[in-house]
CSV table of C-alpha atoms in Angstrom, one decimal:
chain,number,residue,atom,x,y,z
A,1,LEU,CA,54.4,-18.7,40.8
A,2,ARG,CA,56.3,-22.0,40.9
A,3,TYR,CA,54.9,-23.9,37.8
A,4,SER,CA,53.1,-22.5,34.0
A,5,THR,CA,52.7,-24.7,31.0
A,6,PRO,CA,53.6,-23.7,27.8
A,7,ASN,CA,50.0,-23.2,27.0
A,8,PHE,CA,49.6,-20.8,29.3
A,9,GLU,CA,52.3,-18.7,28.6
A,10,ARG,CA,51.5,-19.0,24.8
A,11,LEU,CA,48.4,-16.9,26.4
A,12,PHE,CA,49.4,-14.3,27.9
A,13,GLY,CA,52.1,-14.3,25.9
A,14,LEU,CA,55.3,-13.6,29.0
A,15,THR,CA,58.0,-16.1,29.5
A,16,ALA,CA,58.1,-18.2,32.5
A,17,ASP,CA,60.6,-15.7,33.7
A,18,SER,CA,58.3,-13.1,34.2
A,19,LEU,CA,55.4,-14.9,35.5
A,20,ARG,CA,57.5,-16.6,38.2
A,21,LYS,CA,58.9,-13.2,38.8
A,22,GLN,CA,55.8,-11.2,38.6
A,23,GLY,CA,53.3,-13.0,39.7
A,24,LEU,CA,49.4,-12.4,38.9
A,25,ALA,CA,50.6,-8.6,38.5
A,26,ALA,CA,51.9,-9.9,34.9
A,27,PHE,CA,48.2,-11.2,34.1
A,28,LEU,CA,45.6,-9.8,36.3
A,29,ASP,CA,44.2,-6.7,35.4
A,30,PRO,CA,44.8,-4.6,38.1
A,31,THR,CA,41.2,-4.0,38.9
A,32,ASP,CA,40.1,-7.8,39.7
A,33,GLN,CA,43.8,-8.3,41.4
A,34,GLN,CA,42.7,-7.6,45.2
A,35,GLY,CA,39.4,-8.7,44.7
A,36,VAL,CA,41.0,-12.4,43.1
A,37,VAL,CA,43.7,-12.9,46.3
A,38,ALA,CA,41.3,-12.2,48.9
A,39,MET,CA,38.3,-15.2,47.1
A,40,ILE,CA,42.1,-17.1,47.1
A,41,ARG,CA,42.8,-16.7,50.7
A,42,SER,CA,39.5,-17.7,52.0
A,43,LEU,CA,39.2,-21.0,50.4
A,44,ASN,CA,39.0,-23.3,52.4
A,45,ALA,CA,41.2,-26.4,51.8
A,46,GLY,CA,40.7,-28.1,48.6
A,47,GLY,CA,37.5,-26.0,48.2
A,48,GLY,CA,37.1,-23.7,45.0
A,49,ILE,CA,35.9,-21.1,42.5
A,50,ASN,CA,35.1,-20.5,39.5
A,51,LEU,CA,34.7,-17.2,37.3
A,52,ARG,CA,35.5,-15.2,34.8
A,53,LEU,CA,38.7,-12.2,35.0
A,54,ARG,CA,40.0,-9.6,32.5
A,55,VAL,CA,43.9,-10.5,32.2
A,56,ARG,CA,46.3,-8.4,30.1
A,57,HIS,CA,48.8,-10.2,27.4
A,58,GLY,CA,51.5,-9.3,27.1
A,59,ASN,CA,51.5,-6.7,24.3
A,60,GLY,CA,48.8,-4.6,27.0
A,61,ARG,CA,45.5,-6.4,25.5
A,62,GLY,CA,43.1,-7.8,27.8
A,63,ARG,CA,41.8,-10.6,27.3
A,64,TRP,CA,39.0,-12.0,29.6
A,65,VAL,CA,39.8,-16.1,30.7
A,66,GLN,CA,37.4,-18.2,32.5
A,67,THR,CA,39.5,-19.5,35.5
A,68,ALA,CA,38.9,-22.4,38.1
A,69,ILE,CA,41.2,-22.0,41.2
A,70,THR,CA,41.4,-25.1,43.7
A,71,ASP,CA,43.2,-25.1,46.9
A,72,ARG,CA,45.8,-27.9,47.5
A,73,ARG,CA,48.3,-26.7,49.5
A,74,ALA,CA,47.5,-30.0,51.4
A,75,MET,CA,49.4,-32.2,48.4
A,76,PRO,CA,52.6,-32.5,48.7
A,77,GLU,CA,53.4,-32.4,45.1
A,78,VAL,CA,51.5,-29.1,44.8
A,79,GLY,CA,51.9,-27.1,48.0
A,80,GLY,CA,50.0,-24.1,46.5
A,81,PHE,CA,47.0,-23.6,44.6
A,82,MET,CA,46.0,-25.0,40.4
A,83,MET,CA,44.5,-22.4,38.5
A,84,GLN,CA,43.5,-23.4,34.5
A,85,MET,CA,42.4,-20.7,32.7
A,86,ARG,CA,40.8,-20.7,29.3
A,87,ASP,CA,40.5,-18.0,26.7
A,88,VAL,CA,37.1,-16.7,26.7
A,89,THR,CA,37.2,-13.4,24.9
A,90,GLN,CA,35.6,-14.4,21.7
A,91,LEU,CA,32.9,-16.4,23.5
A,92,MET,CA,32.4,-12.3,25.4
A,93,GLU,CA,32.5,-11.1,22.8
A,94,PHE,CA,30.0,-13.3,20.8
A,95,GLU,CA,27.8,-12.8,23.6
A,96,ALA,CA,28.0,-8.8,24.2
A,97,ALA,CA,27.5,-8.8,20.3
A,98,VAL,CA,24.0,-11.1,20.7
A,99,ARG,CA,22.9,-8.7,24.1
A,100,GLU,CA,24.0,-5.5,21.8
A,101,THR,CA,21.7,-7.1,18.7
A,102,GLU,CA,18.9,-8.4,21.0
A,103,GLU,CA,18.1,-5.0,22.6
A,104,SER,CA,18.5,-3.4,19.4
A,105,LEU,CA,15.8,-4.9,18.1
A,106,ARG,CA,14.2,-4.7,21.3
A,107,ARG,CA,14.5,-0.7,20.7
A,108,SER,CA,13.5,-0.7,16.8
A,109,GLU,CA,10.3,-3.0,18.4
A,110,ALA,CA,9.4,-0.3,20.4
A,111,PHE,CA,10.1,2.5,18.4
A,112,TYR,CA,8.1,0.9,15.4
A,113,ARG,CA,5.7,-0.4,17.2
A,114,MET,CA,5.1,3.4,18.7
A,115,VAL,CA,4.8,4.6,14.8
A,116,ILE,CA,2.1,2.5,14.4
A,117,GLU,CA,0.3,2.9,17.4
A,118,GLY,CA,0.9,6.6,16.8
A,119,SER,CA,-1.0,6.6,13.5
A,120,SER,CA,-4.2,7.6,12.5
A,121,ASP,CA,-4.2,5.5,9.8
A,122,LEU,CA,-5.8,1.8,10.4
A,123,VAL,CA,-3.4,-1.0,10.4
A,124,ILE,CA,-4.3,-5.0,11.1
A,125,ILE,CA,-2.8,-8.1,10.1
A,126,PHE,CA,-5.1,-11.0,8.9
A,127,ASP,CA,-3.3,-15.0,9.7
A,128,ALA,CA,-3.5,-17.0,6.3
A,129,LYS,CA,-7.6,-17.3,7.2
A,130,LEU,CA,-8.4,-13.6,7.3
A,131,GLN,CA,-8.8,-13.8,10.9
A,132,VAL,CA,-7.4,-10.2,12.9
A,133,LEU,CA,-4.0,-11.0,14.8
A,134,PHE,CA,-3.5,-7.4,15.6
A,135,THR,CA,-4.7,-4.1,15.0
A,136,ASN,CA,-3.4,-0.6,16.0
A,137,GLN,CA,-5.4,2.1,18.3
A,138,ALA,CA,-6.8,3.5,15.3
A,139,LEU,CA,-9.3,1.1,15.0
A,140,GLY,CA,-11.0,2.8,17.6
A,141,THR,CA,-11.6,6.1,15.3
A,142,VAL,CA,-12.1,4.4,12.5
A,143,LEU,CA,-14.5,2.2,13.4
A,144,GLY,CA,-15.3,2.5,16.7
A,145,TYR,CA,-13.8,-1.1,17.9
A,146,GLN,CA,-11.5,-1.4,20.8
A,147,SER,CA,-8.3,-3.9,19.4
A,148,SER,CA,-9.9,-6.8,21.9
A,149,GLU,CA,-13.5,-6.2,20.3
A,150,VAL,CA,-11.5,-7.8,17.5
A,151,ILE,CA,-8.7,-10.4,17.9
A,152,GLY,CA,-9.8,-13.5,15.8
A,153,ARG,CA,-12.6,-12.2,14.3
A,154,ASP,CA,-13.2,-12.5,10.5
A,155,MET,CA,-12.2,-10.1,8.2
A,156,PHE,CA,-15.2,-10.0,6.0
A,157,ALA,CA,-17.5,-9.3,9.4
A,158,PHE,CA,-16.7,-5.9,8.7
A,159,ILE,CA,-17.1,-5.7,4.9
A,160,VAL,CA,-20.3,-4.5,3.8
A,161,ASP,CA,-22.2,-7.3,2.1
A,162,GLN,CA,-22.4,-5.4,-1.2
A,163,ASP,CA,-18.1,-4.6,-1.3
A,164,ARG,CA,-17.3,-8.5,-0.4
A,165,PRO,CA,-16.8,-9.7,-3.6
A,166,LYS,CA,-14.4,-6.9,-4.2
A,167,ALA,CA,-12.8,-7.5,-0.8
A,168,GLU,CA,-12.1,-11.6,-2.1
A,169,LYS,CA,-10.7,-10.9,-5.4
A,170,ALA,CA,-8.3,-8.3,-3.6
A,171,VAL,CA,-7.6,-11.1,-1.3
A,172,GLU,CA,-7.0,-13.5,-4.2
A,173,ARG,CA,-4.6,-10.9,-5.9
A,174,ALA,CA,-2.7,-9.9,-2.9
A,175,MET,CA,-2.2,-14.1,-2.6
A,176,LYS,CA,-0.8,-14.1,-6.2
A,177,GLU,CA,1.0,-11.5,-6.9
A,178,GLY,CA,2.3,-10.1,-2.5
A,179,ARG,CA,-0.1,-6.9,-2.5
A,180,THR,CA,-2.6,-4.9,-3.4
A,181,HIS,CA,-5.0,-2.5,-3.6
A,182,ALA,CA,-8.5,-1.7,-3.1
A,183,ARG,CA,-12.0,0.7,-1.7
A,184,VAL,CA,-13.8,-1.0,0.1
A,185,ARG,CA,-17.2,-0.2,2.9
A,186,ALA,CA,-16.8,-1.2,6.2
A,187,LEU,CA,-19.0,-1.2,9.2
A,188,HIS,CA,-18.5,1.0,11.9
A,189,ARG,CA,-19.2,-0.2,15.3
A,190,ASP,CA,-22.9,2.2,15.3
A,191,GLY,CA,-24.5,0.7,12.0
A,192,SER,CA,-22.9,3.2,9.7
A,193,GLN,CA,-20.9,2.6,6.7
A,194,ARG,CA,-17.2,3.8,6.4
A,195,LEU,CA,-15.4,3.7,2.8
A,196,LEU,CA,-11.8,2.7,3.4
A,197,GLU,CA,-9.0,3.1,0.7
A,198,ALA,CA,-6.5,-0.2,1.8
A,199,ASN,CA,-3.3,-1.6,0.5
A,200,ALA,CA,-2.8,-5.0,1.6
A,201,GLN,CA,0.8,-6.7,1.7
A,202,PHE,CA,0.7,-10.8,1.9
A,203,THR,CA,3.6,-11.8,3.4
A,204,GLN,CA,5.1,-13.7,6.4
A,205,ASP,CA,5.7,-13.1,10.2
A,206,PRO,CA,9.3,-14.0,11.7
A,207,ASP,CA,8.1,-17.5,12.4
A,208,GLY,CA,7.5,-18.6,9.2
A,209,ARG,CA,3.4,-18.0,8.9
A,210,LYS,CA,1.9,-16.5,6.1
A,211,ILE,CA,-0.1,-12.5,7.3
A,212,PHE,CA,-2.0,-10.1,5.7
A,213,ILE,CA,-0.6,-6.7,7.0
A,214,VAL,CA,-3.5,-4.2,5.4
A,215,GLY,CA,-2.7,0.1,6.0
A,216,ALA,CA,-6.2,1.5,5.2
A,217,ARG,CA,-7.5,5.3,5.8
A,218,ASP,CA,-11.2,6.5,5.7
A,219,VAL,CA,-11.6,8.1,2.9
A,220,THR,CA,-15.1,8.9,3.2
A,221,ARG,CA,-15.2,12.4,3.5
A,222,GLU,CA,-13.1,12.6,1.0
A,223,ASP,CA,-15.1,10.9,-1.4
A,224,ALA,CA,-18.1,12.5,-0.6
A,225,LEU,CA,-16.6,16.0,-0.9
A,226,GLU,CA,-15.5,14.3,-4.5
A,227,GLN,CA,-18.7,13.2,-5.8
A,228,LYS,CA,-20.5,16.8,-5.3
A,229,ALA,CA,-17.4,17.7,-7.0
A,230,ILE,CA,-18.4,15.8,-10.0
A,231,GLN,CA,-22.5,16.8,-9.1
A,232,GLU,CA,-21.6,20.2,-9.5
A,233,SER,CA,-20.1,19.5,-12.8
A,234,ARG,CA,-22.3,17.8,-13.9
A,235,LEU,CA,-24.9,20.3,-13.7
A,236,GLU,CA,-22.7,22.9,-15.6
A,237,ALA,CA,-22.2,20.8,-18.3
A,238,ILE,CA,-25.9,21.0,-18.8
A,239,GLY,CA,-26.8,24.3,-18.7
A,240,ARG,CA,-23.8,24.8,-21.5
A,241,LEU,CA,-25.7,21.6,-23.1
A,242,ALA,CA,-29.2,23.2,-23.1
A,243,GLY,CA,-28.5,26.0,-25.1
A,244,GLY,CA,-26.8,23.7,-27.7
A,245,VAL,CA,-29.8,21.3,-27.1
A,246,ALA,CA,-32.9,23.7,-27.5
A,247,HIS,CA,-31.0,25.3,-30.8
A,248,ASP,CA,-30.3,21.8,-32.7
A,249,PHE,CA,-34.2,20.1,-31.3
A,250,ASN,CA,-35.8,24.2,-32.7
A,251,ASN,CA,-34.0,21.9,-36.6
A,252,LEU,CA,-36.1,19.4,-35.8
A,253,LEU,CA,-39.4,20.7,-35.1
A,254,THR,CA,-38.4,23.1,-38.1
A,255,VAL,CA,-38.5,19.8,-40.0
A,256,ILE,CA,-41.3,18.5,-38.3
A,257,GLN,CA,-43.4,21.4,-38.7
A,258,GLY,CA,-42.2,22.2,-42.2
A,259,ASN,CA,-43.3,18.9,-43.8
A,260,ALA,CA,-46.9,18.6,-41.7
A,261,GLU,CA,-47.2,21.2,-43.0
A,262,LEU,CA,-46.4,20.4,-46.8
A,263,ALA,CA,-48.2,17.2,-45.4
A,264,LEU,CA,-51.7,18.0,-45.5
A,265,ALA,CA,-51.1,20.5,-48.7
A,266,GLU,CA,-50.5,17.6,-50.5
A,267,PRO,CA,-52.0,13.9,-52.4
A,268,ASP,CA,-51.9,11.6,-50.0
A,269,LYS,CA,-49.6,9.9,-52.0
A,270,ALA,CA,-46.7,11.8,-51.0
A,271,ALA,CA,-47.9,12.8,-47.9
A,272,GLY,CA,-46.9,9.6,-47.0
A,273,ALA,CA,-43.6,10.2,-47.2
A,274,ARG,CA,-44.0,13.7,-45.6
A,275,MET,CA,-44.8,11.4,-42.7
A,276,ASN,CA,-42.3,9.5,-43.1
A,277,GLU,CA,-39.8,12.3,-42.2
A,278,ILE,CA,-41.8,13.5,-39.8
A,279,VAL,CA,-41.1,9.9,-37.8
A,280,GLU,CA,-37.4,10.0,-38.5
A,281,ALA,CA,-37.3,13.1,-37.2
A,282,SER,CA,-39.3,13.4,-34.0
A,283,THR,CA,-37.6,9.6,-33.1
A,284,ARG,CA,-33.8,12.2,-33.3
A,285,ALA,CA,-35.5,15.2,-31.3
A,286,GLY,CA,-36.9,12.1,-28.1
A,287,GLU,CA,-33.5,10.8,-28.3
A,288,LEU,CA,-31.6,13.7,-28.2
A,289,VAL,CA,-34.0,15.0,-25.2
A,290,GLN,CA,-33.7,10.9,-23.4
A,291,GLN,CA,-30.0,11.2,-23.6
A,292,LEU,CA,-30.1,14.9,-21.7
A,293,LEU,CA,-32.5,13.6,-19.4
A,294,SER,CA,-30.0,10.8,-18.8
A,295,PHE,CA,-27.2,12.4,-18.6
A,296,GLY,CA,-29.1,14.8,-15.4
A,297,ARG,CA,-29.7,11.5,-13.7
A,298,LYS,CA,-27.9,10.1,-11.1
A,299,GLN,CA,-28.6,6.4,-11.3
A,300,VAL,CA,-26.8,3.6,-11.5
A,301,VAL,CA,-26.8,1.6,-15.3
A,302,ALA,CA,-24.9,-1.8,-16.4
A,303,PRO,CA,-22.1,-2.0,-18.4
A,304,HIS,CA,-23.0,-3.3,-21.7
A,305,ILE,CA,-21.0,-4.1,-24.5
A,306,ILE,CA,-20.1,-0.9,-27.0
A,307,ASP,CA,-18.0,0.6,-29.7
A,308,VAL,CA,-16.0,3.7,-28.1
A,309,GLY,CA,-15.5,4.4,-31.0
A,310,HIS,CA,-19.1,5.1,-32.3
A,311,LEU,CA,-19.8,6.5,-29.0
A,312,ILE,CA,-17.1,9.3,-29.5
A,313,ARG,CA,-18.3,10.1,-32.7
A,314,GLU,CA,-22.2,10.6,-31.6
A,315,HIS,CA,-21.0,12.4,-28.5
A,316,GLU,CA,-18.5,15.1,-30.4
A,317,GLY,CA,-21.6,17.7,-30.9
A,318,PHE,CA,-21.9,17.7,-27.5
A,319,VAL,CA,-18.2,18.3,-26.9
A,320,GLN,CA,-18.1,20.8,-29.5
A,321,ARG,CA,-20.8,23.3,-28.2
A,322,VAL,CA,-19.2,22.0,-24.2
A,323,LEU,CA,-15.9,23.8,-25.6
A,324,GLY,CA,-17.5,26.7,-27.0
A,325,SER,CA,-16.5,28.0,-30.8
A,326,SER,CA,-12.9,29.0,-29.4
A,327,ILE,CA,-12.1,25.8,-29.3
A,328,ARG,CA,-11.0,23.7,-32.4
A,329,LEU,CA,-12.3,19.8,-31.4
A,330,LYS,CA,-9.7,17.6,-33.8
A,331,VAL,CA,-11.3,13.8,-33.2
A,332,ARG,CA,-8.7,10.5,-34.0
A,333,LEU,CA,-10.2,7.5,-34.1
A,334,PRO,CA,-9.5,3.4,-35.0
A,335,GLU,CA,-11.4,2.5,-38.3
A,336,THR,CA,-12.1,-0.6,-36.7
A,337,PRO,CA,-14.7,-1.0,-34.2
A,338,LEU,CA,-12.7,-1.3,-30.1
A,339,TRP,CA,-15.6,-3.1,-28.4
A,340,VAL,CA,-15.5,-2.8,-24.7
A,341,LYS,CA,-18.0,-3.4,-21.9
A,342,ALA,CA,-18.7,0.0,-20.0
A,343,GLU,CA,-21.3,1.5,-18.9
A,344,THR,CA,-22.3,4.8,-22.1
A,345,LEU,CA,-23.6,7.0,-19.1
A,346,GLY,CA,-20.7,7.5,-17.2
A,347,LEU,CA,-18.5,7.2,-20.4
A,348,SER,CA,-20.7,10.4,-21.7
A,349,ARG,CA,-20.4,12.1,-18.1
A,350,ALA,CA,-16.6,10.9,-18.3
A,351,LEU,CA,-16.1,12.7,-22.2
A,352,LEU,CA,-18.5,15.7,-21.6
A,353,ASN,CA,-16.2,16.3,-17.6
A,354,LEU,CA,-13.2,16.4,-20.2
A,355,ALA,CA,-14.3,18.7,-22.3
A,356,ALA,CA,-15.2,21.2,-19.5
A,357,ASN,CA,-12.0,20.8,-17.4
A,358,ALA,CA,-10.2,21.0,-20.9
A,359,ARG,CA,-12.4,24.4,-21.8
A,360,ASP,CA,-11.7,26.3,-18.4
A,361,ALA,CA,-7.4,25.3,-19.1
A,362,MET,CA,-7.9,27.3,-22.6
A,363,PRO,CA,-9.9,30.8,-21.7
A,364,ASP,CA,-8.3,32.2,-24.4
A,365,GLY,CA,-9.4,29.2,-27.4
A,366,GLY,CA,-7.2,26.4,-29.0
A,367,VAL,CA,-7.4,22.9,-29.7
A,368,LEU,CA,-8.7,19.5,-28.6
A,369,GLU,CA,-7.2,16.2,-29.3
A,370,LEU,CA,-10.1,13.7,-28.6
A,371,SER,CA,-8.6,9.6,-29.3
A,372,CYS,CA,-8.3,6.4,-28.5
A,373,ALA,CA,-7.1,3.4,-29.3
A,374,PRO,CA,-6.3,-0.5,-27.7
A,375,TYR,CA,-4.1,-0.6,-24.9
A,376,ARG,CA,-2.5,-3.5,-23.2
A,377,VAL,CA,-1.4,-3.3,-19.4
A,378,GLU,CA,1.8,-6.2,-18.9
A,379,ALA,CA,2.7,-7.8,-16.1
A,380,ALA,CA,5.3,-4.9,-15.3
A,381,GLU,CA,2.6,-2.0,-15.4
A,382,ASN,CA,-0.1,-4.4,-13.4
A,383,GLN,CA,2.6,-3.6,-10.2
A,384,LEU,CA,2.4,-0.1,-10.0
A,385,HIS,CA,-1.7,-0.5,-11.0
A,386,GLN,CA,-2.7,-3.8,-9.3
A,387,GLU,CA,-6.1,-2.5,-9.3
A,388,ARG,CA,-5.9,-2.8,-13.0
A,389,PRO,CA,-5.7,-6.4,-14.0
A,390,CYS,CA,-3.5,-7.4,-16.6
A,391,GLY,CA,-5.2,-7.1,-20.3
A,392,ASP,CA,-6.3,-6.2,-23.4
A,393,TYR,CA,-7.9,-2.3,-22.9
A,394,ALA,CA,-9.1,0.5,-24.8
A,395,ARG,CA,-7.4,4.2,-23.7
A,396,LEU,CA,-9.5,7.3,-24.6
A,397,GLU,CA,-7.0,10.3,-24.6
A,398,MET,CA,-7.8,13.9,-24.6
A,399,ARG,CA,-5.4,16.4,-25.3
A,400,ASP,CA,-5.4,19.8,-24.9
A,401,SER,CA,-3.3,23.4,-25.9
A,402,GLY,CA,-3.7,25.0,-22.5
A,403,VAL,CA,-1.7,26.1,-20.4
A,404,GLY,CA,-3.2,24.8,-16.9
A,405,MET,CA,-5.6,25.9,-14.4
A,406,SER,CA,-6.0,27.8,-11.8
């Protein structure tokens, strides 16, 4: 080594004297020394090479340098090989970090794709226009389609027409609040229907495009079992109610028969009043029977405006008969009407089914408290129950003194 610049000396942390005495061995990594020497010797006159080398700093630490070696032996003022070096250690470390990040992302993407593809739940990604971008293999199990058959198709092409308004509201809610939950019926490839319980998130992909990520589970079988259990519970409640209804109806008939007999035995003027009582008693008897018949029918009733407190008062006797004599019923209602839009029949069924559950939880008797009160769903609670929009509601509450059911 005939000459080195001050920057060269600082790069390797060696003095010019050390560099002159040791030559290449002073700074080249031992594994590169023979290869570099061989390349230098193979250079043609005026030729050059450009490469990255591992070198050693004077403190023992390794570094990377970008090196240009040029044959200048024909130049009298040089008479040898000229080496120009630039420290690229940080660049090499950055490139290594980039490669590691890319590899990590590749492994992560492969892992999550494996998880999604292996999931039994349906995963579908829609674009902002609700066209299918991606779906996992569960699509074949749930709806009978291959992924290639649905890419680019509109989401609503798979939704049963009657459930389309519900799906549209769920989409609006997701766009407004970021996520949503809904149960909708979807069309299977064979023409049958599947009930899907879906959770959706409205977000962005890595390129900033708006997308919907939907995870859905086929709950058709579970829903059928649930409906069967409700029907069985309803039939059991009807059986218990029948005895109480028969008793009440017998009392009404006694009134009807007694007044009819008196009307026959009294003058016409008094008979008119008796006949009015007969009509009123008959009307009440008809309403009582109609209530029982309506409860037993499996039919859809349009919701209408009702006072929840008034409904509970009307069903208080029914609820007590379901509970039996060993359970005391305590009712607490608001002083003012609590108007809601609901199905009278559905609410009646809910009352009696809840009463039957409470009875089973208190085999040795006890107390059942029944109450209703206004309730408001705020934004914070809406984050947990997205299917329940913010607003004013009526809360019906039952508390029993039982220890639970086995």
